[in-house]
Amino acid sequence: MIVESESGALAPFNDAGILQAADVHVARRIAALSGADVNDDVLLATALAVRAVRTGSTCVQLDAIAGTVADRRSDADGDQPEDLPWPPVDRVDRALRESALITGCPSGPLKPLALADSADGPLLYLRKYFRQEQSIRAILDERSQTRPVVDADSLSSALDEAFDSADGDAYDRQRAAAALAATSWTTVLAGGPGTGKTYTVARVLAVMETLLGEDVRIGLCAPTGRAAAQLQTSIGDYSRTRHGLRSDPTAVTVHRLLGSRPDGTFVRGAGNRLPYDVVVVDETSMLPVTMMCRLLESLRRDTRLILVGDPHQLVSVEAGAVLADLVERDPDGTDSAELSDAFAAAAALADADFGDAELSALTGGVVTLRRGHRYGDRIGEVAEAVNQGDADRVLELIGDGTDTDGPVTLVDPEDLDGVRGTVVDWAGHLRGAAEAGDDRTAVAALRTHRVLCAHRAGRFGVAGWSRRITGWISEDLGLDAHGSAWYPGEPLLVTANDRAQGVYNGDSGVVVRGEGASLAAVFERGDDIKTLHPSQLADVVPVYAMTIHRSQGSQFTEVTVVLPPADAELLTRELLYTAITRAEKRVRIVGTADALRAAVGRRVARASGLRSRLTEV
């Protein structure tokens, strides 16, 4: 959006689409409130700091200002980024160091910006996010200075009990992860889909109960209600089929754990700590820096914190990429205490296949699970090649599109007959099970296939593909999938949390034929089926396709991934990796080789200072 009244230094960047109207207005307002003479270089830097938060970063890396901010053009007819009047970095740096926006404003104690020196050069923040990063860093550093006192024999015994002979697929890296969590105040448990993160968490909790007693207080949480419900189900499955946890922790959202108020504040904080001895956060990759800061400030010093997630997945829609930052943080910069003797004695490190870098990361509380069990070898190979940014290897593994039956295939966007057949078969199986009133078969069929899109709107997005799919279903199965009335076999997506009904944003269900020809919506809950009358669902839509963002945490037998054009803003390595790893057996990628190369070659660029030490100017 162009600001017509802007004719100064920000105008060319606004015209080119680098700055949006909000960036311009906020920067101008900050300058006006300061009561100081803000020169053009500082004004542009302020607008870029506002833009950084809007686009997911917590700061602006000044040394790479043009490359990281203007890596792609937003306006095809606008100026090229390299043609814009970017000021010299050293001049911007000097102007900022002398600016009242950094040192203090004449109008009062206002210091809206913070400038810090780092190993990556000077970083410019909106001060709120600088304080949050500094708080996270200080709390984690303080927690790393000591370790819980744990008896080595007791820990070994607890691990033996948790990882017993019934767990034939367990391996020593998971045991080492459990030992690390028992002997650290903060543990980051990272790993891709199917590497056993939740499996390990359940056993960590069993170890904690053995070491701390059955009255141990455990807090389970996740960024979304659906992720919390899945964590609850996984822990419940372990309790029913294995040793059985003596405690009965309930998983909630992070907002609920911290006591979110309607005005955006929280009950919990530095002055009102959480009562738990152990706190587990699942799907931590979706947690923004603001929520991570509040969570850490709410913990007691003697609370064990376990952060679980996949650092390669899509990050929070808000500012920050905290999990990736913590996984890649330099362990030498954390001043971590040495690993405890109890950990070394109990972890079976000799058989856990840790490399030197991973052994170093253990001192910072970071352990990564690598052995995948969820999807086939070829899908795993493609996902690894995507992570490494090796587009040639990805295309080599996928092929040229002539092998239509492989586990990962590239589909010509103009030749969708195979995709149509798969989608119609999926809808037919849903229909058959739903008409028969077979709840379990219906929800199982729901998980056999899903179309995943990068966008919500447009021909490449959920809206366009939903219209396409309903057309196929109507033509091939004779169903009125376009109609407003529910029909047996209709797939559903919950779009808002409803704790009263026990459904959460992102839950998928299916309409089935109930008693007396009535209709009901059924949702899978572990081994149980939850049934609701249509009138009990206020926020639900048909789900013929869904965004890749919303699919995080889900798993399907097959997925069809729709890639947008190569120049699309959302097309990134993280997006492609997340989509591919939703599948267990087969992935179809609808798109061109150019779009695939663009996705593999483009990372989510989020600037942050959490990975290194900072010195405030």
Coordinates of C-alpha atoms in Angstrom, one line a residue:
M1 CA 0.0 0.0 0.0
I2 CA 1.4 3.4 -1.1
V3 CA 1.4 6.3 1.3
E4 CA 0.4 9.2 -0.9
S5 CA 1.6 11.8 1.6
E6 CA 5.1 10.3 1.9
S7 CA 7.5 12.2 -0.3
G8 CA 10.6 12.0 1.7
A9 CA 13.4 9.4 2.2
L10 CA 10.9 6.5 2.7
A11 CA 8.9 7.1 -0.5
P12 CA 11.1 5.1 -3.0
F13 CA 11.1 2.1 -0.6
N14 CA 7.4 2.4 -0.1
D15 CA 6.8 2.7 -3.9
A16 CA 9.0 -0.4 -4.5
G17 CA 7.0 -2.4 -2.0
I18 CA 9.9 -2.8 0.4
L19 CA 8.1 -0.8 3.1
Q20 CA 4.3 -1.0 3.6
A21 CA 2.1 1.8 4.8
A22 CA 2.3 0.6 8.4
D23 CA 6.1 0.7 8.4
V24 CA 6.1 4.3 7.1
H25 CA 3.4 5.6 9.5
V26 CA 5.0 4.0 12.6
A27 CA 8.5 5.3 11.8
R28 CA 7.1 8.8 11.2
R29 CA 5.1 8.6 14.4
I30 CA 8.2 7.5 16.5
A31 CA 10.2 10.3 15.0
A32 CA 7.5 12.8 15.8
L33 CA 7.0 11.6 19.4
S34 CA 10.8 11.7 20.1
G35 CA 10.9 15.5 19.9
A36 CA 14.3 15.1 18.2
D37 CA 15.7 15.9 14.8
V38 CA 15.7 12.4 13.1
N39 CA 17.7 12.4 9.9
D40 CA 16.8 10.3 6.9
D41 CA 19.2 7.4 7.5
V42 CA 17.8 6.9 11.0
L43 CA 14.2 7.3 9.8
L44 CA 14.8 4.6 7.1
A45 CA 16.4 2.3 9.7
T46 CA 13.4 2.8 12.0
A47 CA 11.0 1.8 9.3
L48 CA 13.1 -1.2 8.5
A49 CA 13.1 -2.2 12.2
V50 CA 9.2 -2.0 12.1
R51 CA 9.2 -4.0 8.9
A52 CA 11.5 -6.6 10.4
V53 CA 9.0 -7.5 13.2
R54 CA 6.1 -7.5 10.7
T55 CA 7.9 -10.0 8.5
G56 CA 9.0 -12.3 11.4
S57 CA 12.5 -11.0 12.4
T58 CA 13.3 -9.4 15.8
C59 CA 15.9 -7.1 14.4
V60 CA 17.6 -5.7 11.3
Q61 CA 21.1 -6.9 10.5
L62 CA 22.7 -3.6 9.3
D63 CA 25.7 -5.2 7.5
A64 CA 23.3 -7.1 5.2
I65 CA 20.5 -4.5 5.1
A66 CA 19.9 -4.5 1.3
G67 CA 20.3 -8.3 0.9
T68 CA 18.1 -9.5 3.7
V69 CA 15.4 -6.9 3.5
A70 CA 15.0 -6.7 -0.3
D71 CA 15.8 -10.2 -1.4
R72 CA 12.7 -10.4 -3.5
R73 CA 10.7 -7.7 -5.2
S74 CA 7.1 -7.2 -4.1
D75 CA 6.1 -5.1 -7.0
A76 CA 6.9 -6.5 -10.5
D77 CA 6.8 -3.1 -12.0
G78 CA 8.7 -1.3 -9.3
D79 CA 12.3 -0.5 -8.9
Q80 CA 14.8 -3.3 -8.5
P81 CA 16.1 -3.5 -4.9
E82 CA 19.7 -2.7 -6.0
D83 CA 18.4 0.4 -7.8
L84 CA 17.0 1.9 -4.6
P85 CA 18.9 4.7 -2.7
W86 CA 20.3 2.5 0.0
P87 CA 22.5 4.5 2.3
P88 CA 26.0 3.2 3.2
V89 CA 25.9 0.9 6.2
D90 CA 28.7 2.7 8.0
R91 CA 26.9 6.0 7.7
V92 CA 23.6 4.5 9.0
D93 CA 25.5 2.9 11.9
R94 CA 27.2 6.2 12.9
A95 CA 23.9 8.1 12.6
L96 CA 22.1 5.5 14.8
R97 CA 24.8 5.6 17.5
E98 CA 24.3 9.4 17.8
S99 CA 20.5 9.3 17.5
A100 CA 18.2 10.3 20.3
L101 CA 16.1 7.3 19.4
I102 CA 19.0 5.2 20.8
T103 CA 20.5 7.4 23.5
G104 CA 17.3 9.1 24.8
C105 CA 14.8 11.5 23.5
P106 CA 14.3 15.2 24.5
S107 CA 10.6 14.6 25.0
G108 CA 11.2 12.2 27.9
P109 CA 12.8 8.8 28.8
L110 CA 11.7 7.3 25.4
K111 CA 14.3 5.1 23.8
P112 CA 12.3 3.3 21.1
L113 CA 15.3 1.7 19.4
A114 CA 18.2 -0.5 20.6
L115 CA 21.5 -1.0 18.8
A116 CA 23.8 -3.9 19.6
D117 CA 27.1 -5.2 18.3
S118 CA 27.3 -8.9 17.6
A119 CA 29.4 -11.4 15.7
D120 CA 27.1 -10.7 12.7
G121 CA 27.7 -7.0 12.9
P122 CA 25.4 -4.3 14.3
L123 CA 21.8 -5.3 15.0
L124 CA 19.0 -2.7 15.2
Y125 CA 15.9 -3.6 17.3
L126 CA 12.6 -2.1 18.4
R127 CA 13.5 -1.9 22.1
K128 CA 10.7 -4.2 23.2
Y129 CA 12.1 -7.1 21.2
F130 CA 15.7 -6.4 22.3
R131 CA 14.6 -6.6 25.9
Q132 CA 12.7 -9.9 25.3
E133 CA 15.8 -11.4 23.6
Q134 CA 18.0 -10.2 26.4
S135 CA 15.6 -11.6 29.0
I136 CA 15.6 -15.0 27.3
R137 CA 19.4 -15.0 27.0
A138 CA 19.9 -14.0 30.7
I139 CA 17.4 -16.6 32.0
L140 CA 18.8 -19.4 29.9
D141 CA 22.4 -18.5 30.8
E142 CA 21.5 -18.5 34.5
R143 CA 19.8 -21.8 34.3
S144 CA 22.8 -23.3 32.5
Q145 CA 25.2 -22.4 35.3
T146 CA 24.1 -25.3 37.5
R147 CA 22.5 -28.7 37.1
P148 CA 20.0 -30.7 39.2
V149 CA 21.6 -33.0 41.7
V150 CA 20.7 -36.5 40.5
D151 CA 22.0 -39.9 41.8
A152 CA 23.6 -41.8 38.9
D153 CA 22.4 -45.2 40.1
S154 CA 18.8 -43.9 40.6
L155 CA 18.8 -42.3 37.1
S156 CA 20.1 -45.5 35.5
S157 CA 17.4 -47.5 37.2
A158 CA 14.7 -45.0 36.1
L159 CA 15.9 -45.1 32.5
D160 CA 16.0 -48.9 32.5
E161 CA 12.4 -48.9 33.7
A162 CA 11.2 -46.3 31.2
F163 CA 13.0 -47.8 28.2
D164 CA 12.2 -51.5 29.0
S165 CA 12.4 -54.5 26.7
A166 CA 8.9 -53.8 25.4
D167 CA 10.3 -50.8 23.6
G168 CA 12.2 -52.7 21.0
D169 CA 12.6 -49.8 18.7
A170 CA 14.1 -47.5 21.3
Y171 CA 17.7 -46.5 20.7
D172 CA 20.4 -45.0 22.9
R173 CA 20.0 -41.4 21.6
Q174 CA 16.5 -41.3 23.1
R175 CA 17.8 -42.7 26.3
A176 CA 20.5 -40.0 26.3
A177 CA 17.8 -37.4 25.7
A178 CA 15.9 -38.6 28.7
A179 CA 19.1 -38.5 30.8
L180 CA 19.9 -35.0 29.6
A181 CA 16.4 -33.8 30.6
A182 CA 16.8 -35.3 34.0
T183 CA 20.2 -33.7 34.6
S184 CA 19.5 -30.2 33.1
W185 CA 17.3 -27.3 34.0
T186 CA 16.7 -26.6 30.3
T187 CA 16.6 -29.2 27.5
V188 CA 15.9 -28.7 23.8
L189 CA 14.7 -32.0 22.3
A190 CA 14.9 -31.5 18.5
G191 CA 14.1 -33.8 15.6
G192 CA 12.1 -34.3 12.5
P193 CA 8.7 -36.0 12.2
G194 CA 8.8 -39.6 13.3
T195 CA 12.1 -39.5 15.2
G196 CA 10.3 -40.3 18.5
K197 CA 10.2 -36.9 20.2
T198 CA 6.8 -37.5 21.9
Y199 CA 7.7 -41.1 22.5
T200 CA 10.8 -39.8 24.4
V201 CA 8.8 -37.1 26.2
A202 CA 6.5 -39.7 27.7
R203 CA 9.4 -41.7 29.0
V204 CA 11.1 -38.5 30.3
L205 CA 8.0 -37.9 32.4
A206 CA 8.1 -41.5 33.7
V207 CA 11.8 -40.9 34.7
M208 CA 10.9 -37.7 36.4
E209 CA 8.2 -39.4 38.5
T210 CA 10.7 -42.0 39.6
L211 CA 13.3 -39.5 40.5
L212 CA 11.1 -36.7 42.0
G213 CA 8.2 -38.8 43.5
E214 CA 4.7 -39.4 42.4
D215 CA 3.6 -36.0 43.7
V216 CA 5.8 -34.3 41.0
R217 CA 3.9 -31.4 39.3
I218 CA 4.0 -31.6 35.5
G219 CA 2.9 -28.9 33.1
L220 CA 2.2 -29.8 29.5
C221 CA 1.6 -27.2 26.8
A222 CA 1.8 -26.3 23.2
P223 CA 1.3 -23.1 21.1
T224 CA -2.1 -24.3 19.7
G225 CA -5.1 -26.1 21.2
R226 CA -4.8 -28.9 18.6
A227 CA -1.1 -29.5 19.3
A228 CA -1.9 -29.6 23.0
A229 CA -4.7 -32.1 22.4
Q230 CA -2.3 -34.3 20.4
L231 CA 0.3 -34.1 23.1
Q232 CA -2.3 -35.1 25.7
T233 CA -3.3 -38.1 23.5
S234 CA 0.3 -39.3 23.1
I235 CA 1.0 -39.1 26.8
G236 CA -2.3 -40.9 27.5
D237 CA -1.5 -43.7 25.1
Y238 CA 1.8 -44.3 26.9
S239 CA 0.1 -44.4 30.3
R240 CA -2.4 -46.9 29.0
T241 CA 0.0 -49.2 27.2
R242 CA 3.2 -49.0 29.2
H243 CA 4.0 -48.3 32.8
G244 CA 1.3 -45.7 33.3
L245 CA 2.1 -42.3 34.7
R246 CA 1.1 -42.0 38.4
S247 CA 0.3 -38.3 37.8
D248 CA -2.3 -37.2 35.3
P249 CA -1.0 -34.0 33.6
T250 CA -3.4 -32.1 31.3
A251 CA -2.0 -30.5 28.2
V252 CA -3.1 -26.9 27.5
T253 CA -2.1 -24.1 25.3
V254 CA 0.8 -21.9 26.3
H255 CA -1.6 -18.9 26.6
R256 CA -3.8 -20.9 29.0
L257 CA -0.8 -22.2 31.0
L258 CA 0.3 -18.6 31.6
G259 CA -3.2 -17.3 32.3
S260 CA -3.9 -15.1 29.3
R261 CA -6.3 -12.2 30.0
P262 CA -8.6 -10.6 27.4
D263 CA -6.4 -7.4 27.4
G264 CA -3.4 -9.4 26.3
T265 CA -1.6 -9.5 29.7
F266 CA -0.9 -12.7 31.7
V267 CA -1.5 -13.8 35.2
R268 CA 1.8 -15.6 35.3
G269 CA 5.2 -13.8 35.2
A270 CA 8.2 -13.0 37.3
G271 CA 6.0 -12.0 40.3
N272 CA 3.7 -15.0 40.0
R273 CA 5.6 -18.1 39.0
L274 CA 4.2 -21.4 37.7
P275 CA 4.0 -24.1 40.3
Y276 CA 5.4 -26.9 38.2
D277 CA 8.5 -29.1 38.8
V278 CA 8.6 -30.0 35.1
V279 CA 7.2 -28.1 32.1
V280 CA 7.1 -29.6 28.6
V281 CA 6.4 -27.4 25.5
D282 CA 5.6 -29.3 22.4
E283 CA 5.8 -27.8 18.8
T284 CA 8.1 -25.1 20.1
S285 CA 9.0 -24.1 16.6
M286 CA 5.7 -22.3 16.5
L287 CA 6.4 -20.3 19.7
P288 CA 7.2 -16.6 19.0
V289 CA 9.9 -14.7 21.0
T290 CA 7.3 -12.8 23.1
M291 CA 5.7 -16.0 24.4
M292 CA 9.0 -17.7 25.0
C293 CA 10.1 -14.7 27.1
R294 CA 6.9 -14.7 29.2
L295 CA 7.2 -18.5 29.7
L296 CA 10.8 -18.3 30.9
E297 CA 10.0 -15.4 33.2
S298 CA 7.2 -17.5 34.7
L299 CA 9.4 -20.5 35.6
R300 CA 10.9 -21.2 39.0
R301 CA 14.7 -21.7 39.0
D302 CA 14.3 -25.3 40.0
T303 CA 11.8 -26.2 37.3
R304 CA 13.0 -28.5 34.5
L305 CA 12.0 -27.1 31.1
I306 CA 11.8 -29.3 28.1
L307 CA 11.4 -27.6 24.7
V308 CA 10.3 -30.1 22.0
G309 CA 10.1 -29.5 18.2
D310 CA 11.5 -29.6 14.7
P311 CA 13.7 -26.6 14.0
H312 CA 13.4 -27.1 10.2
Q313 CA 9.7 -26.7 10.1
L314 CA 7.8 -23.5 9.5
V315 CA 8.3 -21.0 12.3
S316 CA 5.9 -18.8 14.2
V317 CA 3.7 -16.4 12.3
E318 CA 4.8 -13.8 14.8
A319 CA 8.4 -12.4 15.3
G320 CA 11.1 -14.9 16.2
A321 CA 12.5 -18.3 15.4
V322 CA 13.4 -19.3 18.9
L323 CA 13.7 -23.1 18.6
A324 CA 16.0 -22.8 15.6
D325 CA 18.0 -20.1 17.4
L326 CA 18.5 -22.3 20.5
V327 CA 19.5 -25.4 18.4
E328 CA 22.0 -23.4 16.4
R329 CA 23.3 -21.3 19.3
D330 CA 27.0 -21.5 19.9
P331 CA 27.4 -23.7 23.0
D332 CA 30.7 -22.0 23.8
G333 CA 28.8 -18.8 24.2
T334 CA 26.4 -20.1 26.9
D335 CA 29.0 -20.7 29.6
S336 CA 27.2 -24.0 30.2
A337 CA 28.3 -26.2 33.1
E338 CA 29.9 -29.5 32.2
L339 CA 27.7 -32.5 31.7
S340 CA 27.1 -34.2 35.1
D341 CA 28.6 -37.5 36.1
A342 CA 25.0 -38.9 36.4
F343 CA 24.4 -38.1 32.8
A344 CA 27.6 -39.7 31.6
A345 CA 27.0 -42.8 33.6
A346 CA 23.4 -43.3 32.5
A347 CA 23.2 -42.0 29.0
A348 CA 25.0 -44.8 27.1
L349 CA 26.8 -42.2 25.0
A350 CA 29.1 -44.8 23.5
D351 CA 26.2 -46.2 21.5
A352 CA 24.3 -43.0 20.9
D353 CA 26.3 -42.1 17.7
F354 CA 26.8 -38.4 18.7
G355 CA 29.4 -36.5 16.7
D356 CA 31.8 -34.0 18.2
A357 CA 29.5 -31.0 17.4
E358 CA 26.5 -32.8 19.0
L359 CA 28.5 -33.7 22.1
S360 CA 29.4 -30.0 22.4
A361 CA 25.7 -29.1 22.0
L362 CA 24.8 -31.4 24.8
T363 CA 26.6 -29.1 27.2
G364 CA 24.1 -26.4 26.1
G365 CA 21.2 -28.8 26.8
V366 CA 20.5 -29.5 23.1
V367 CA 19.9 -33.1 21.8
T368 CA 18.7 -34.0 18.3
L369 CA 16.9 -37.2 17.4
R370 CA 17.7 -38.3 13.9
R371 CA 16.4 -41.8 13.2
G372 CA 13.0 -41.4 11.5
H373 CA 10.3 -44.1 11.7
R374 CA 7.3 -42.3 10.2
Y375 CA 7.9 -42.1 6.5
G376 CA 9.6 -44.1 3.8
D377 CA 13.4 -43.9 3.1
R378 CA 12.9 -42.0 -0.2
I379 CA 10.7 -39.3 1.5
G380 CA 13.3 -39.0 4.2
E381 CA 16.1 -38.6 1.6
V382 CA 14.2 -35.9 -0.2
A383 CA 13.4 -34.1 3.0
E384 CA 17.1 -34.2 4.0
A385 CA 18.2 -32.9 0.6
V386 CA 15.6 -30.0 0.9
N387 CA 17.1 -29.2 4.4
Q388 CA 20.6 -29.1 2.9
G389 CA 19.4 -26.8 0.1
D390 CA 20.6 -29.3 -2.6
A391 CA 18.1 -28.7 -5.4
D392 CA 20.0 -30.9 -7.8
R393 CA 19.8 -33.8 -5.4
V394 CA 16.1 -33.2 -4.8
L395 CA 15.3 -33.3 -8.5
E396 CA 17.5 -36.4 -9.0
L397 CA 15.6 -38.2 -6.3
I398 CA 12.2 -37.1 -7.6
G399 CA 12.9 -37.6 -11.3
D400 CA 11.6 -35.9 -14.3
G401 CA 7.9 -36.6 -13.7
T402 CA 7.7 -39.7 -15.9
D403 CA 7.7 -42.1 -12.9
T404 CA 4.2 -41.4 -11.7
D405 CA 4.2 -44.3 -9.1
G406 CA 7.3 -43.3 -7.1
P407 CA 7.1 -42.3 -3.4
V408 CA 7.9 -38.7 -4.4
T409 CA 6.9 -37.4 -7.8
L410 CA 6.7 -34.1 -9.6
V411 CA 3.3 -33.5 -11.3
D412 CA 2.8 -31.1 -14.3
P413 CA 0.2 -28.5 -13.2
E414 CA -1.4 -29.0 -16.6
D415 CA -1.8 -32.7 -16.2
L416 CA -3.8 -33.4 -13.1
D417 CA -5.6 -36.6 -14.1
G418 CA -3.7 -38.7 -11.6
V419 CA -4.3 -36.2 -8.8
R420 CA -8.0 -36.1 -9.7
G421 CA -8.3 -39.9 -9.5
T422 CA -6.6 -40.0 -6.1
V423 CA -8.8 -37.2 -4.7
V424 CA -12.0 -38.7 -6.0
D425 CA -11.1 -42.1 -4.6
W426 CA -10.4 -40.5 -1.2
A427 CA -13.8 -38.8 -1.3
G428 CA -15.4 -42.0 -2.3
H429 CA -13.9 -44.0 0.6
L430 CA -15.0 -41.2 3.0
R431 CA -18.5 -41.4 1.5
G432 CA -18.8 -45.1 1.7
A433 CA -17.7 -45.3 5.4
A434 CA -19.8 -42.3 6.4
E435 CA -23.0 -43.7 4.7
A436 CA -22.5 -47.0 6.6
G437 CA -22.1 -45.1 9.9
D438 CA -18.6 -46.6 10.3
D439 CA -17.0 -43.9 12.4
R440 CA -13.5 -45.5 12.7
T441 CA -13.2 -46.3 9.0
A442 CA -14.3 -42.8 8.2
V443 CA -11.8 -41.0 10.4
A444 CA -9.1 -43.5 9.2
A445 CA -10.0 -42.7 5.5
L446 CA -9.7 -39.0 6.4
R447 CA -6.0 -39.4 7.1
T448 CA -5.2 -41.2 3.9
H449 CA -4.8 -38.1 1.7
R450 CA -4.7 -34.3 2.0
V451 CA -4.0 -31.5 -0.5
L452 CA -1.6 -28.9 0.9
C453 CA -1.2 -25.4 -0.4
A454 CA 1.1 -22.5 0.4
H455 CA -1.6 -19.8 0.2
R456 CA -5.2 -19.4 1.3
A457 CA -6.5 -17.5 -1.7
G458 CA -5.9 -17.6 -5.4
R459 CA -5.8 -20.4 -8.0
F460 CA -2.7 -22.0 -6.2
G461 CA -4.3 -21.6 -2.8
V462 CA -6.8 -23.4 -0.6
A463 CA -9.7 -21.5 -2.1
G464 CA -8.9 -22.3 -5.7
W465 CA -8.1 -26.0 -5.0
S466 CA -11.2 -26.4 -2.9
R467 CA -13.3 -25.2 -5.8
R468 CA -11.4 -27.6 -8.1
I469 CA -11.9 -30.6 -5.8
T470 CA -15.6 -30.0 -5.2
G471 CA -16.0 -29.8 -8.9
W472 CA -14.3 -33.2 -9.4
I473 CA -16.3 -34.8 -6.6
S474 CA -19.6 -33.4 -7.9
E475 CA -18.9 -34.6 -11.5
D476 CA -17.4 -38.0 -10.7
L477 CA -19.4 -39.1 -7.6
G478 CA -22.6 -37.2 -8.2
L479 CA -22.4 -35.4 -4.8
D480 CA -23.5 -31.8 -4.3
A481 CA -20.2 -30.9 -2.7
H482 CA -20.9 -27.2 -3.7
G483 CA -24.0 -27.1 -1.5
S484 CA -24.4 -25.5 1.9
A485 CA -25.9 -28.6 3.5
W486 CA -23.7 -31.2 5.2
Y487 CA -23.5 -34.6 3.5
P488 CA -22.1 -38.0 4.7
G489 CA -18.4 -38.1 3.9
E490 CA -17.8 -34.4 4.0
P491 CA -14.4 -33.6 5.5
L492 CA -14.4 -30.8 8.2
L493 CA -11.8 -28.5 9.7
V494 CA -12.3 -26.7 13.0
T495 CA -11.2 -23.1 12.8
A496 CA -11.4 -21.9 16.4
N497 CA -10.7 -23.5 19.8
D498 CA -13.9 -24.7 21.7
R499 CA -12.8 -26.1 25.0
A500 CA -16.4 -26.7 26.0
Q501 CA -16.9 -29.2 23.1
G502 CA -13.3 -30.4 23.3
V503 CA -12.4 -29.5 19.7
Y504 CA -9.5 -27.2 18.7
N505 CA -8.4 -25.0 15.8
G506 CA -6.9 -27.3 13.2
D507 CA -8.8 -30.5 14.2
S508 CA -10.1 -32.5 11.2
G509 CA -13.3 -34.6 11.3
V510 CA -15.8 -36.1 9.0
V511 CA -19.6 -36.1 8.7
V512 CA -21.2 -39.6 9.1
R513 CA -24.7 -41.0 9.0
G514 CA -26.0 -41.6 12.5
E515 CA -29.0 -43.3 14.0
G516 CA -32.3 -42.5 12.4
A517 CA -30.6 -41.0 9.3
S518 CA -29.4 -38.1 11.3
L519 CA -25.9 -36.6 10.7
A520 CA -23.0 -36.3 13.1
A521 CA -19.4 -35.0 13.0
V522 CA -16.8 -37.4 14.3
F523 CA -13.2 -36.7 15.4
E524 CA -10.4 -39.0 16.2
R525 CA -9.0 -38.8 19.8
G526 CA -6.3 -41.5 20.0
D527 CA -8.2 -44.8 20.4
D528 CA -11.4 -42.9 21.0
I529 CA -13.9 -41.3 18.7
K530 CA -15.5 -38.0 19.7
T531 CA -19.0 -37.5 18.2
L532 CA -20.8 -34.1 18.1
H533 CA -24.1 -32.9 16.6
P534 CA -23.7 -30.3 13.9
S535 CA -25.4 -27.7 16.1
Q536 CA -22.5 -28.1 18.6
L537 CA -19.9 -26.9 16.0
A538 CA -19.9 -23.1 15.6
D539 CA -16.5 -22.7 13.8
V540 CA -16.1 -25.4 11.1
V541 CA -15.5 -25.4 7.4
P542 CA -15.2 -28.1 4.7
V543 CA -11.5 -29.2 4.3
Y544 CA -10.9 -30.3 0.7
A545 CA -7.5 -28.6 0.9
M546 CA -5.6 -26.9 3.7
T547 CA -2.5 -24.6 4.1
I548 CA 0.8 -26.1 4.9
H549 CA 1.1 -23.9 7.9
R550 CA -2.1 -25.4 9.3
S551 CA -0.9 -29.0 8.6
Q552 CA 2.0 -28.8 11.0
G553 CA 1.7 -31.6 13.5
S554 CA -0.5 -33.7 11.2
Q555 CA 0.3 -36.9 9.3
F556 CA -1.3 -38.4 6.2
T557 CA -0.7 -41.5 4.2
E558 CA -0.3 -39.4 1.0
V559 CA -0.1 -35.7 0.4
T560 CA -0.5 -33.6 -2.7
V561 CA 1.6 -30.4 -2.4
V562 CA 0.7 -27.5 -4.6
L563 CA 3.6 -25.2 -5.3
P564 CA 2.9 -21.5 -6.2
P565 CA 5.0 -19.8 -8.9
A566 CA 8.7 -19.5 -8.4
D567 CA 8.6 -15.9 -7.3
A568 CA 5.9 -16.4 -4.6
E569 CA 6.9 -14.8 -1.2
L570 CA 5.8 -17.9 0.8
L571 CA 7.8 -20.4 -1.3
T572 CA 10.6 -21.4 1.0
R573 CA 12.7 -24.4 2.0
E574 CA 10.9 -24.6 5.3
L575 CA 7.5 -24.6 3.6
L576 CA 8.5 -27.5 1.3
Y577 CA 10.1 -29.5 4.0
T578 CA 7.1 -29.2 6.2
A579 CA 4.8 -30.3 3.4
I580 CA 6.9 -33.3 2.4
T581 CA 7.2 -34.6 5.9
R582 CA 3.4 -34.7 6.4
A583 CA 3.4 -37.9 4.3
E584 CA 4.0 -41.4 5.4
K585 CA 4.1 -43.2 2.0
R586 CA 3.7 -40.9 -1.0
V587 CA 4.1 -37.2 -2.0
R588 CA 2.9 -35.6 -5.2
I589 CA 4.4 -32.1 -5.8
V590 CA 2.2 -30.2 -8.2
G591 CA 4.5 -27.5 -9.8
T592 CA 7.4 -26.8 -12.1
A593 CA 11.0 -27.7 -11.7
D594 CA 11.8 -24.0 -11.5
A595 CA 9.3 -23.6 -8.6
L596 CA 10.9 -26.6 -6.8
R597 CA 14.4 -25.2 -7.2
A598 CA 13.2 -21.8 -5.9
A599 CA 11.7 -23.4 -2.8
V600 CA 14.8 -25.4 -2.0
G601 CA 17.1 -22.4 -2.6
R602 CA 15.2 -19.9 -0.5
R603 CA 15.3 -20.0 3.3
V604 CA 13.1 -18.1 5.7
A605 CA 15.3 -15.2 6.5
R606 CA 14.7 -14.2 10.1
A607 CA 17.2 -12.0 11.7
S608 CA 17.8 -12.5 15.4
G609 CA 20.5 -12.0 18.0
L610 CA 19.7 -15.0 20.2
R611 CA 22.4 -17.2 18.5
S612 CA 25.3 -15.0 19.7
R613 CA 26.5 -12.6 22.4
L614 CA 25.4 -9.0 22.1
T615 CA 26.8 -5.8 23.4
E616 CA 24.3 -2.9 23.6
V617 CA 25.6 0.4 22.2

